[in-house]
mmCIF file of C-alpha atoms and ligand atoms in Angstrom:
data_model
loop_
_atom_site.group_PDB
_atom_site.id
_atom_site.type_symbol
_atom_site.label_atom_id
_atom_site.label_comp_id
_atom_site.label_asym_id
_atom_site.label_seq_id
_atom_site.Cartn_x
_atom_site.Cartn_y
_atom_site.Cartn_z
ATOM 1 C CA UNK A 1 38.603 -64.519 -70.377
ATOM 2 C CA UNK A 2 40.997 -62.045 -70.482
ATOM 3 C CA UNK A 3 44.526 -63.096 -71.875
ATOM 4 C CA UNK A 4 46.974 -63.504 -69.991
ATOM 5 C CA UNK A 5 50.025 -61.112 -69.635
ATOM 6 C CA UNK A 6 53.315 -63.877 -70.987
ATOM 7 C CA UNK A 7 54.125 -64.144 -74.247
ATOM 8 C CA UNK A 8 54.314 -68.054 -74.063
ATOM 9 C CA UNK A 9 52.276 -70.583 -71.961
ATOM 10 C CA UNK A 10 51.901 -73.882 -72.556
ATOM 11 C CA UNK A 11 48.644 -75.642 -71.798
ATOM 12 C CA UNK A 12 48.831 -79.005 -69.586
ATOM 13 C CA UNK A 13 49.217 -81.616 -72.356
ATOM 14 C CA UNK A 14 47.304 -84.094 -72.941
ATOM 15 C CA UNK A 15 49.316 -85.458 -76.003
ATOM 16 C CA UNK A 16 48.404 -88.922 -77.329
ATOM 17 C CA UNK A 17 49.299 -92.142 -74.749
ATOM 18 C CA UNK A 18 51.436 -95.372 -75.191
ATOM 19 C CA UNK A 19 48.431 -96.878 -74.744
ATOM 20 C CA UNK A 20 46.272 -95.513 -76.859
ATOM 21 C CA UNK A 21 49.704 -95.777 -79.582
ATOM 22 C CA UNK A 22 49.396 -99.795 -78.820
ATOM 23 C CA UNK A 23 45.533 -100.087 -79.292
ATOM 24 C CA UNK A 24 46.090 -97.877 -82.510
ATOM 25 C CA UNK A 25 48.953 -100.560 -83.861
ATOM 26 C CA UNK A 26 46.710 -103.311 -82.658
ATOM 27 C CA UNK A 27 43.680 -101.767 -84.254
ATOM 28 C CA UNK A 28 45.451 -101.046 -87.535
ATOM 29 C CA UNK A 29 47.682 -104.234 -87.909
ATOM 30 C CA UNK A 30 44.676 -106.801 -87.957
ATOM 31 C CA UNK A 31 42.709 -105.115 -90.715
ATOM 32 C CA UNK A 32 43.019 -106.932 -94.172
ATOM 33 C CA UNK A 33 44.510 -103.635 -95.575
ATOM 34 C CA UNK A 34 47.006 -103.302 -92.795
ATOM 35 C CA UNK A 35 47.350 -99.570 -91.195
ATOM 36 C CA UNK A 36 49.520 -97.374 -89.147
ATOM 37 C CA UNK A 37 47.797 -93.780 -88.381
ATOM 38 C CA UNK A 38 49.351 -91.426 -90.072
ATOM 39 C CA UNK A 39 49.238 -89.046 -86.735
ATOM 40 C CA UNK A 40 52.535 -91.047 -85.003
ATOM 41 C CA UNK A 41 54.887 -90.025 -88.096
ATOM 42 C CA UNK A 42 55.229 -87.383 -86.243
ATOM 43 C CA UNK A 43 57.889 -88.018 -83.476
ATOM 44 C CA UNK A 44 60.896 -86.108 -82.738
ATOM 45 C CA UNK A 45 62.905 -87.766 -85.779
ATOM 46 C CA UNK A 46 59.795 -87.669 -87.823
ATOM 47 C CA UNK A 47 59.275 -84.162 -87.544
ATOM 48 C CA UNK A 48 62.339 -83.570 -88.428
ATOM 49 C CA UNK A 49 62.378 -85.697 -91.742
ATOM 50 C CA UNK A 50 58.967 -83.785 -92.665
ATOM 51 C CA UNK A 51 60.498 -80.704 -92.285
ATOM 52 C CA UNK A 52 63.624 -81.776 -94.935
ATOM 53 C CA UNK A 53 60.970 -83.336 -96.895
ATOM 54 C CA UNK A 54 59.253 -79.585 -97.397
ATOM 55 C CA UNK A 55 62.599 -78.403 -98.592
ATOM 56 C CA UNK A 56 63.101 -81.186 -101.264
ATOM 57 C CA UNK A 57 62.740 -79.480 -104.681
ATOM 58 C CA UNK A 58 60.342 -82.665 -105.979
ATOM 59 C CA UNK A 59 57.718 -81.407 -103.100
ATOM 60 C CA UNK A 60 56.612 -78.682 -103.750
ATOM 61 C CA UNK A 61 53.611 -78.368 -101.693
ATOM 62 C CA UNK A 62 54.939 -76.561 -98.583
ATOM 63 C CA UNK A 63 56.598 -73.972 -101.005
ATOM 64 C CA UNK A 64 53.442 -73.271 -103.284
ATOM 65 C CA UNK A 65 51.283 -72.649 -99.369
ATOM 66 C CA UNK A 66 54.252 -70.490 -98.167
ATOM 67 C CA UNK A 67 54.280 -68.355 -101.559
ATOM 68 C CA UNK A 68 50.967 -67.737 -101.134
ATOM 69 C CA UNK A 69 50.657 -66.792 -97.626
ATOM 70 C CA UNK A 70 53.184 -64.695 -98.227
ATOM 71 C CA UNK A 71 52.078 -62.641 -101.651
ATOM 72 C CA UNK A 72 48.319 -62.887 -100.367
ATOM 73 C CA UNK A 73 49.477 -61.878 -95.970
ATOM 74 C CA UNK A 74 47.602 -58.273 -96.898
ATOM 75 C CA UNK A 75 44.621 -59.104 -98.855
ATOM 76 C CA UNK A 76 43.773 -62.056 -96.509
ATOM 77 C CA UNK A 77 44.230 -59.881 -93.373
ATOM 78 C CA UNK A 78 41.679 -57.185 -95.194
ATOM 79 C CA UNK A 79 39.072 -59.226 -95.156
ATOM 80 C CA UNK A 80 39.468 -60.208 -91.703
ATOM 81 C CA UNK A 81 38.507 -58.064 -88.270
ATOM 82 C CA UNK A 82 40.826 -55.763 -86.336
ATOM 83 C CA UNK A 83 40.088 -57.761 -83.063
ATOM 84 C CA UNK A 84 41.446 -61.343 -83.935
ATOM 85 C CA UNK A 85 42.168 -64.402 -82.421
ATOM 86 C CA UNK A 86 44.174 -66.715 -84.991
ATOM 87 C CA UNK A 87 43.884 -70.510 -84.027
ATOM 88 C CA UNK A 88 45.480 -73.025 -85.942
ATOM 89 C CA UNK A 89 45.150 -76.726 -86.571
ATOM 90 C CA UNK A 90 48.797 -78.726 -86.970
ATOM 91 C CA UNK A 91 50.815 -75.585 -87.005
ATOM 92 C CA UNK A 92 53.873 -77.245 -87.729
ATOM 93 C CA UNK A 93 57.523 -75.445 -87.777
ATOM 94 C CA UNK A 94 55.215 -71.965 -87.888
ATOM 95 C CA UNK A 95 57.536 -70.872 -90.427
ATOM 96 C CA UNK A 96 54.508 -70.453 -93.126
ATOM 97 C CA UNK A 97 52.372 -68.739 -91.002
ATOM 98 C CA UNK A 98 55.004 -65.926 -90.257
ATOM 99 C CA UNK A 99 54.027 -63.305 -92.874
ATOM 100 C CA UNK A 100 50.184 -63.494 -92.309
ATOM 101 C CA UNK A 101 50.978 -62.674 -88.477
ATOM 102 C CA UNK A 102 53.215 -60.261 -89.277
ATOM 103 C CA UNK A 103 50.705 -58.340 -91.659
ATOM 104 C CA UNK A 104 47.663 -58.830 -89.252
ATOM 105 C CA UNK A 105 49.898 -57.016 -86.622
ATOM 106 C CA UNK A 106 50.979 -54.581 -88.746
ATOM 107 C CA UNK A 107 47.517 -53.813 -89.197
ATOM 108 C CA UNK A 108 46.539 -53.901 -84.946
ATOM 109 C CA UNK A 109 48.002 -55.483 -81.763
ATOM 110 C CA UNK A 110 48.344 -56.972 -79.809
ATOM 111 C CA UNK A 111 47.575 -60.419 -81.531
ATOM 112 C CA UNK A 112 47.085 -63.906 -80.012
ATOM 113 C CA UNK A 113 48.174 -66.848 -81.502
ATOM 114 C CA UNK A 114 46.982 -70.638 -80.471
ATOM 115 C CA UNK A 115 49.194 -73.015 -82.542
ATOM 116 C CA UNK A 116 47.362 -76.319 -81.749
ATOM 117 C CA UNK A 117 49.244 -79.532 -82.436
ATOM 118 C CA UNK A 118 49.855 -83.505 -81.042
ATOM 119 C CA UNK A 119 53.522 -83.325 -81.577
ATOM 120 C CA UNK A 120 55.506 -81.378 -78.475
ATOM 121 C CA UNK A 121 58.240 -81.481 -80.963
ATOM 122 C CA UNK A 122 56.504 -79.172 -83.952
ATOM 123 C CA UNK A 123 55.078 -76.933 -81.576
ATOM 124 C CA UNK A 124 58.754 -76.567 -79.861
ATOM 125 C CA UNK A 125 59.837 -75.579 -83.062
ATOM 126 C CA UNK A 126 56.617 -73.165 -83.982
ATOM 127 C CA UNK A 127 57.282 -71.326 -80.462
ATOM 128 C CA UNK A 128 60.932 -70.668 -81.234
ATOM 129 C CA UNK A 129 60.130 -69.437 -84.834
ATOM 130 C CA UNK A 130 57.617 -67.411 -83.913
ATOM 131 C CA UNK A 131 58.392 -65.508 -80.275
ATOM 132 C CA UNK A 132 60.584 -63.040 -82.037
ATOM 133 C CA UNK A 133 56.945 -61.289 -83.441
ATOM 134 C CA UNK A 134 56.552 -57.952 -81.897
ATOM 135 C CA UNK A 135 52.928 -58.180 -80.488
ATOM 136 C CA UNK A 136 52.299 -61.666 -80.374
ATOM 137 C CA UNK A 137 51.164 -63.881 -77.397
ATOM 138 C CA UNK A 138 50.884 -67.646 -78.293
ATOM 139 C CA UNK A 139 48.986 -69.814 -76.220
ATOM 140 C CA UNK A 140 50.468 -73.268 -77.238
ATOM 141 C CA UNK A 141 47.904 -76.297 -77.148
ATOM 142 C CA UNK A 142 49.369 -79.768 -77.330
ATOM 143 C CA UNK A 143 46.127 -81.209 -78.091
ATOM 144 C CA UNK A 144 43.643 -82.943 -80.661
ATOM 145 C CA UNK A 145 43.043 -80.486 -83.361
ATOM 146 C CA UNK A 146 39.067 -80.181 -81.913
ATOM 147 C CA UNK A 147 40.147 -80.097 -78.366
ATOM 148 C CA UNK A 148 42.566 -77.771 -78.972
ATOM 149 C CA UNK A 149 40.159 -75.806 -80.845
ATOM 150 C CA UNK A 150 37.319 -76.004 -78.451
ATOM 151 C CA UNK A 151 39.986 -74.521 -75.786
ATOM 152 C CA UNK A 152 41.092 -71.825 -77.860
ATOM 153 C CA UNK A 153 37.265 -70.582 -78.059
ATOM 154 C CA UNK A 154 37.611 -70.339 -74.593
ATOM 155 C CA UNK A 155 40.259 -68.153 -74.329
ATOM 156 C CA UNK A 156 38.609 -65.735 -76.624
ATOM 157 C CA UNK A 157 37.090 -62.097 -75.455
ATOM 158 C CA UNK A 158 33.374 -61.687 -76.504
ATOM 159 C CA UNK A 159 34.260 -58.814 -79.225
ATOM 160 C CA UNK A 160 37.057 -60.809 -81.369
ATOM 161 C CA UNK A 161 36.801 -62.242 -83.877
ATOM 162 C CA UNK A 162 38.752 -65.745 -85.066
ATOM 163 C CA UNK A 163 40.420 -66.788 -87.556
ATOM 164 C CA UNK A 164 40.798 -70.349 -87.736
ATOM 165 C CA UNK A 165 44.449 -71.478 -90.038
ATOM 166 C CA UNK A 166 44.465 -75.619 -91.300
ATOM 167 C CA UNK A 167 46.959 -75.085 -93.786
ATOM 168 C CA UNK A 168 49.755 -77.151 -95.394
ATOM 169 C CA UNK A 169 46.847 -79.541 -96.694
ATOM 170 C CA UNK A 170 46.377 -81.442 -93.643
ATOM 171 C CA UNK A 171 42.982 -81.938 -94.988
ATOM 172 C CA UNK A 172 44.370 -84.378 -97.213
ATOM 173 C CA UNK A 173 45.353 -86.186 -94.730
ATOM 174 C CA UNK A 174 41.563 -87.529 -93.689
ATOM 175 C CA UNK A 175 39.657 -89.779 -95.789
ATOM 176 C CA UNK A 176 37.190 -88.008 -98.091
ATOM 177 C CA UNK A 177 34.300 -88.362 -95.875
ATOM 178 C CA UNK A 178 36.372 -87.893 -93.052
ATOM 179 C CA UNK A 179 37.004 -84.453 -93.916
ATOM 180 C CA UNK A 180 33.660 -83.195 -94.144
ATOM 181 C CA UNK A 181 32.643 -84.708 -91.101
ATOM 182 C CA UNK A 182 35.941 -82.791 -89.584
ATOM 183 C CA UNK A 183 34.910 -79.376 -91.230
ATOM 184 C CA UNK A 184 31.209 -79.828 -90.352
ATOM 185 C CA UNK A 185 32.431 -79.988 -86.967
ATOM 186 C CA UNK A 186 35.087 -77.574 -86.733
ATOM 187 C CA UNK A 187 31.681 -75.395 -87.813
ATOM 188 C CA UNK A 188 30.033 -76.283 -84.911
ATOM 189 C CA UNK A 189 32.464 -75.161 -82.698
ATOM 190 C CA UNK A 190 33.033 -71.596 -84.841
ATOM 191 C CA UNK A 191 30.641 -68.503 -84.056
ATOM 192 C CA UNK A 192 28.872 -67.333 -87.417
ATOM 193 C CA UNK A 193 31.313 -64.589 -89.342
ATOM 194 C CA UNK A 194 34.462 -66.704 -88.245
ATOM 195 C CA UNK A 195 36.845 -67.386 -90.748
ATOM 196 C CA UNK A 196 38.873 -70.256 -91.938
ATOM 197 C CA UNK A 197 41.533 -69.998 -93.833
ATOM 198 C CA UNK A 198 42.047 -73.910 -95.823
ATOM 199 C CA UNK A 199 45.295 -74.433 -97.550
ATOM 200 C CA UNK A 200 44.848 -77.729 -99.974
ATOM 201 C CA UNK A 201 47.357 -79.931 -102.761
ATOM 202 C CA UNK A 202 45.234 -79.445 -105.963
ATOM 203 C CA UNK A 203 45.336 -82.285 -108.586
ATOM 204 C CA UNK A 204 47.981 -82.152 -111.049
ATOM 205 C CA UNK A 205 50.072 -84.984 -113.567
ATOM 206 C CA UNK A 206 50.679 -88.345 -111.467
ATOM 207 C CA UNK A 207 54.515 -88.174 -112.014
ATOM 208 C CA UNK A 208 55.146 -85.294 -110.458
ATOM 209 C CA UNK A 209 52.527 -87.087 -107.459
ATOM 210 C CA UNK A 210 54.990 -89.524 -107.579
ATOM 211 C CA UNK A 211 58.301 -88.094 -107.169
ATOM 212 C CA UNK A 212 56.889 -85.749 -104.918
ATOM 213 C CA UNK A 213 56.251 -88.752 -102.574
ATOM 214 C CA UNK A 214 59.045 -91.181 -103.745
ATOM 215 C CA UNK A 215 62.248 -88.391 -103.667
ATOM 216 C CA UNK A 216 65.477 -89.552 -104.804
ATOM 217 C CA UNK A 217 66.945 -88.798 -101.792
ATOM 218 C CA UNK A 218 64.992 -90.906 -99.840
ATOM 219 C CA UNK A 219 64.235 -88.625 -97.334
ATOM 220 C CA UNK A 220 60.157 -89.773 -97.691
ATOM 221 C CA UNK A 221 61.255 -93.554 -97.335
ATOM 222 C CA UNK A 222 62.680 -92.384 -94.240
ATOM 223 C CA UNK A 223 60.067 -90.331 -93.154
ATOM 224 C CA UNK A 224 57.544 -93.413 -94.070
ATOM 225 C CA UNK A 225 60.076 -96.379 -92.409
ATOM 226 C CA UNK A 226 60.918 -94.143 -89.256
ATOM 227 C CA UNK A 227 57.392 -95.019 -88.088
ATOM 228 C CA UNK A 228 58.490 -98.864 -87.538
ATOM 229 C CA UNK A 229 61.101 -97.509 -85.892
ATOM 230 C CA UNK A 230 58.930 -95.666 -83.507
ATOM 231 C CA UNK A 231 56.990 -98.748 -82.926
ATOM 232 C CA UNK A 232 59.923 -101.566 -82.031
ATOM 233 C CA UNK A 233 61.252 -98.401 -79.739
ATOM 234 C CA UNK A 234 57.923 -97.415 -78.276
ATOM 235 C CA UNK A 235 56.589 -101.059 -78.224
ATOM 236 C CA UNK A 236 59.058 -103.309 -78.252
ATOM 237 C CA UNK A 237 58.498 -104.518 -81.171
ATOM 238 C CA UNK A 238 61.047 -106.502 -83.747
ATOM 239 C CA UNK A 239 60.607 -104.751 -87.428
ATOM 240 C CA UNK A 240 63.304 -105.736 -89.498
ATOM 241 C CA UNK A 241 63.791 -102.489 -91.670
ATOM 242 C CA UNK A 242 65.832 -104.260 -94.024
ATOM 243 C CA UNK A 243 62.505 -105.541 -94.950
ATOM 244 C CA UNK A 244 60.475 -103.244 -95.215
ATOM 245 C CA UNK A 245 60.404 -100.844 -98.305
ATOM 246 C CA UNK A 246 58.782 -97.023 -98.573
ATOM 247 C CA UNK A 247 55.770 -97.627 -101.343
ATOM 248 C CA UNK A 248 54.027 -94.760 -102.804
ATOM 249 C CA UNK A 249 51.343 -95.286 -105.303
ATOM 250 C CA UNK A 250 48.773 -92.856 -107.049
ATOM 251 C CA UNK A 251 45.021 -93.748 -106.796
ATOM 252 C CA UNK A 252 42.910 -92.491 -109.667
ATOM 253 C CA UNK A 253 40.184 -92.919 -108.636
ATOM 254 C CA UNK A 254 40.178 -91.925 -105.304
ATOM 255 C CA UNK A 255 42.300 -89.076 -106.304
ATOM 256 C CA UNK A 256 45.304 -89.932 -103.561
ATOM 257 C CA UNK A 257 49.278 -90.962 -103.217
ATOM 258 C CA UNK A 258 49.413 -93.818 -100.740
ATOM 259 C CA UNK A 259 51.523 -94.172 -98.612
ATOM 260 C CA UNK A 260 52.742 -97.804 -97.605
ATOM 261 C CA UNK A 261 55.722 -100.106 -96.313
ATOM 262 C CA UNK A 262 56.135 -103.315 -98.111
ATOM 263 C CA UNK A 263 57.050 -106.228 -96.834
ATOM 264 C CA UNK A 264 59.930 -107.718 -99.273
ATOM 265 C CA UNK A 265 59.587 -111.780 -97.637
ATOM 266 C CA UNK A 266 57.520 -113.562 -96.079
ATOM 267 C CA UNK A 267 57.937 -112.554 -91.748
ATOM 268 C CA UNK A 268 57.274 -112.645 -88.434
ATOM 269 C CA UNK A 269 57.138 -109.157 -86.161
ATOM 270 C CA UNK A 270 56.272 -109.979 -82.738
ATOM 271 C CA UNK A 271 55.412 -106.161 -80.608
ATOM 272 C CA UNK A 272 56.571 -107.791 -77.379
ATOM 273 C CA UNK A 273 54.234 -105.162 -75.519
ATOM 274 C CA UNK A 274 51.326 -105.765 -76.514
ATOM 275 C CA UNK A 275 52.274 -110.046 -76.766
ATOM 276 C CA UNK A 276 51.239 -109.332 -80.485
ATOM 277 C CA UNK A 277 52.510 -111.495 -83.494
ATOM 278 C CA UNK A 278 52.074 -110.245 -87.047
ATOM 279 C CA UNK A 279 52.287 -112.624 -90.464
ATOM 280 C CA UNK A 280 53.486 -111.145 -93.255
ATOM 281 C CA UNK A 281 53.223 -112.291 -96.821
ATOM 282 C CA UNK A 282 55.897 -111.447 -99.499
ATOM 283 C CA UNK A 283 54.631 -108.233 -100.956
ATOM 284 C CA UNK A 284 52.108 -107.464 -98.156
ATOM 285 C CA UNK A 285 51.749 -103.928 -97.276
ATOM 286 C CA UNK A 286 50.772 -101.651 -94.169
ATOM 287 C CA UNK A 287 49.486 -97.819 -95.224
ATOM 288 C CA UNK A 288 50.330 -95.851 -93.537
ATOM 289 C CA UNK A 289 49.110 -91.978 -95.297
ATOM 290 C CA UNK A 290 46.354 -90.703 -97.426
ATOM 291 C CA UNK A 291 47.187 -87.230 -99.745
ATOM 292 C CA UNK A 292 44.559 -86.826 -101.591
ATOM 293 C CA UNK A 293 44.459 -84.194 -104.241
ATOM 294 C CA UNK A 294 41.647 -81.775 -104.304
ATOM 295 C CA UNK A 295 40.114 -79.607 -107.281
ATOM 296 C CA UNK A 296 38.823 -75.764 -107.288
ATOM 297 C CA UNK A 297 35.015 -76.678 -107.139
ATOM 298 C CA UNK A 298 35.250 -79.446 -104.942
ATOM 299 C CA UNK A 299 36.173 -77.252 -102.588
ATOM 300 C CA UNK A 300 33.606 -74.890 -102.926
ATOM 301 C CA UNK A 301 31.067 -77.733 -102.751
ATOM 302 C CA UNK A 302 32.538 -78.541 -99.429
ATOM 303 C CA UNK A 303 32.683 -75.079 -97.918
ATOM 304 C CA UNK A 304 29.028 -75.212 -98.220
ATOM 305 C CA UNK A 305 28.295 -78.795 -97.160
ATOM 306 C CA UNK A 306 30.038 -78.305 -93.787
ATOM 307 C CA UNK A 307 28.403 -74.623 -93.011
ATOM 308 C CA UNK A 308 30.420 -72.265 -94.651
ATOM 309 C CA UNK A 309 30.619 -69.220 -97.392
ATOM 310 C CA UNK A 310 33.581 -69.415 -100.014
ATOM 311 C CA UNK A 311 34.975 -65.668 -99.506
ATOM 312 C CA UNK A 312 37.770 -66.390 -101.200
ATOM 313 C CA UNK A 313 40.198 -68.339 -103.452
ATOM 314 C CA UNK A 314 44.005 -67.766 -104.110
ATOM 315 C CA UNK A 315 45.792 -70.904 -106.536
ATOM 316 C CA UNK A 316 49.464 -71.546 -107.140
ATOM 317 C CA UNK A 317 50.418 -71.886 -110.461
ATOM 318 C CA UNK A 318 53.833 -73.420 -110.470
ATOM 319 C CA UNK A 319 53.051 -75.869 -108.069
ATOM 320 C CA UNK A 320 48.759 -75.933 -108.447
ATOM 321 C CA UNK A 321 47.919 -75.038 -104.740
ATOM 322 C CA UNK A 322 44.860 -73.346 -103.130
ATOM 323 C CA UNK A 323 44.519 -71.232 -100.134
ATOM 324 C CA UNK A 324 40.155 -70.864 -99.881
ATOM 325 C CA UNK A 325 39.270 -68.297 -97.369
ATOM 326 C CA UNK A 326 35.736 -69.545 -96.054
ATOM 327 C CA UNK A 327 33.441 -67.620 -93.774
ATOM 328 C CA UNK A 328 30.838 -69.290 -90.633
ATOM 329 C CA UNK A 329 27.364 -68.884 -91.739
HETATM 330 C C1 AVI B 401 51.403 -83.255 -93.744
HETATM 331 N N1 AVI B 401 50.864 -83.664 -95.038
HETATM 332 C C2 AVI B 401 50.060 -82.617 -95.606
HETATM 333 C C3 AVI B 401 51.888 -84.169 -95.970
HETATM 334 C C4 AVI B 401 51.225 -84.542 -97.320
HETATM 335 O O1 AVI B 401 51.782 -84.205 -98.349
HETATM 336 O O2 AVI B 401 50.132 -85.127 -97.314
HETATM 337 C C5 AVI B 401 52.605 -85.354 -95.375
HETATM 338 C C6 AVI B 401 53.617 -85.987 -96.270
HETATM 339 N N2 AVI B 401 53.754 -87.256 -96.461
HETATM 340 C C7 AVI B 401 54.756 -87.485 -97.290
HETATM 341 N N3 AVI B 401 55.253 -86.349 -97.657
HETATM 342 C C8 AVI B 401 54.582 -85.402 -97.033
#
């Protein structure tokens, strides 16, 4: 198809419902572990708060993927075709991906760019950050990351190639399994010789896990607590956030901070909405985020359980970080 001749357009969203937010909350508030998906931290005020949080000098994640975009932009774009499409999953502010457009289209233009994302409010900020790139068309999809994806192989001419981007370790995000099931399927969808370019948190000491997630500042308890605040405005709902405290914990064994909001009495929340009442106990928790931490040849395992060919590796070593450049067989 060929692409059209804007610099901007924005698909016709299909971004997440209220109702499918209330069956979510529903879903997730009568397990024994209580949940909250991680996916609706993301609102307007959330976005926001993530973006301070990847400026916080205890988090050091964001920095450490930014660093090496930016040292590795050439290299990475050598290995890759002249003809390009670059897709990416959860593009965020865009502000990382910057210098790996920029030395793609210093190499050939022009260059199109599908940020895919559920939050209008990242990929507002990803289209203002980026539109000032010489050469650049972005074709913004506010849509599931495999929707999204499986729309932006549409929009692709026969002879390009594409390079898929799911940086920021987003991967984290999904339970273990999860994530190869995701990858395995993100395969699918990929043409053999298409790259994807993984950016992942490797494991490093618990502490620094901790304040990483647990800032003095607070600015992750807000980031965690703003999601009850989403729900009593989206819902109706009656969370008391005076009682309700940010709670992140390291799992050793499953190799993760956890994310949760503890309950400090014993309460009632009624979500007038859905006529939903919740009991909580004194100490009771909802989670509400995995991170888990990965290591150098568990990722290479994974590349080639899901259907792909490690290329390439770059690592952080001030904050341990790794960008793996995998290839469709
Ligand atoms: C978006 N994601 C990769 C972040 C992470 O570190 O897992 C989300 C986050 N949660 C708390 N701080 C940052």
């Amino acid at each position: 198809m060929p692409m059209p001749p804007f610099a901007v357009l924005t698909a016709d969203a299909a971004p997440p419902t209220t109702d499918a937010f209330a069956e979510a909350v529903r879903e997730g508030l009568t397990r024994p572990q209580r949940e909250l998906p991680s996916r609706y931290l993301y609102d307007e005020v959330g976005s926001a708060l993530y973006e301070a949080i990847t400026w916080l000098p205890e988090y050091g994640l964001s920095r450490a993927d930014e660093r090496l975009l930016a040292r590795h932009a050439d290299s990475i774009s050598r290995r890759l075709p002249d003809r390009l499409i670059v897709a990416e999953l959860g593009s965020g502010s865009g502000r990382k991906t910057r210098p790996l457009l920029q030395a793609l289209l210093a190499r050939a233009t022009p260059i199109v760019y599908v940020p895919i994302d559920t939050s209008a409010s990242a990929l507002k900020q990803c289209r203002n950050e980026l539109t000032t790139l010489n050469g650049l068309t972005m074709v913004v999809f506010e849509r599931s990351y495999l929707d999204g994806l499986q729309e932006a192989m549409m929009c692709r001419p026969a002879d390009h190639g594409l390079l898929l981007l799911f940086l920021g370790s987003t991967l984290g995000n999904f339970d273990r399994p999860a994530a190869e099931v995701f990858l395995s399927e993100v395969r699918r969808i990929l043409r053999p010789g298409d790259a994807l370019l993984l950016g992942t948190d490797l494991e490093k000491p618990e502490a620094d896990l901790l304040l990483a997630y647990d800032d003095p500042l607070g600015v992750t308890a807000a980031f965690n607590r703003n999601l009850l605040v989403r729900v009593n405005r989206e819902l109706r709902a009656d969370f008391d956030l005076a009682h309700f405290y940010h709670d992140a914990r390291y799992d050793r064994t499953q190799r993760r901070i956890e994310m949760h909001l503890r309950s400090d009495r014993r309460q009632t929340v009624h979500i007038r909405d859905m006529g939903f009442t919740c009991e909580f106990q004194s100490g009771e928790t909802i989670r509400t985020e995995v991170c888990h931490k990965f290591n150098l040849k568990e990722l290479r395992d994974l590349a080639i359980r899901s259907g792909f060919h490690d290329e390439a590796q770059w690592v952080d070593v001030d904050w341990p970080f790794a960008e793996s450049l995998w290839v469709a067989v």
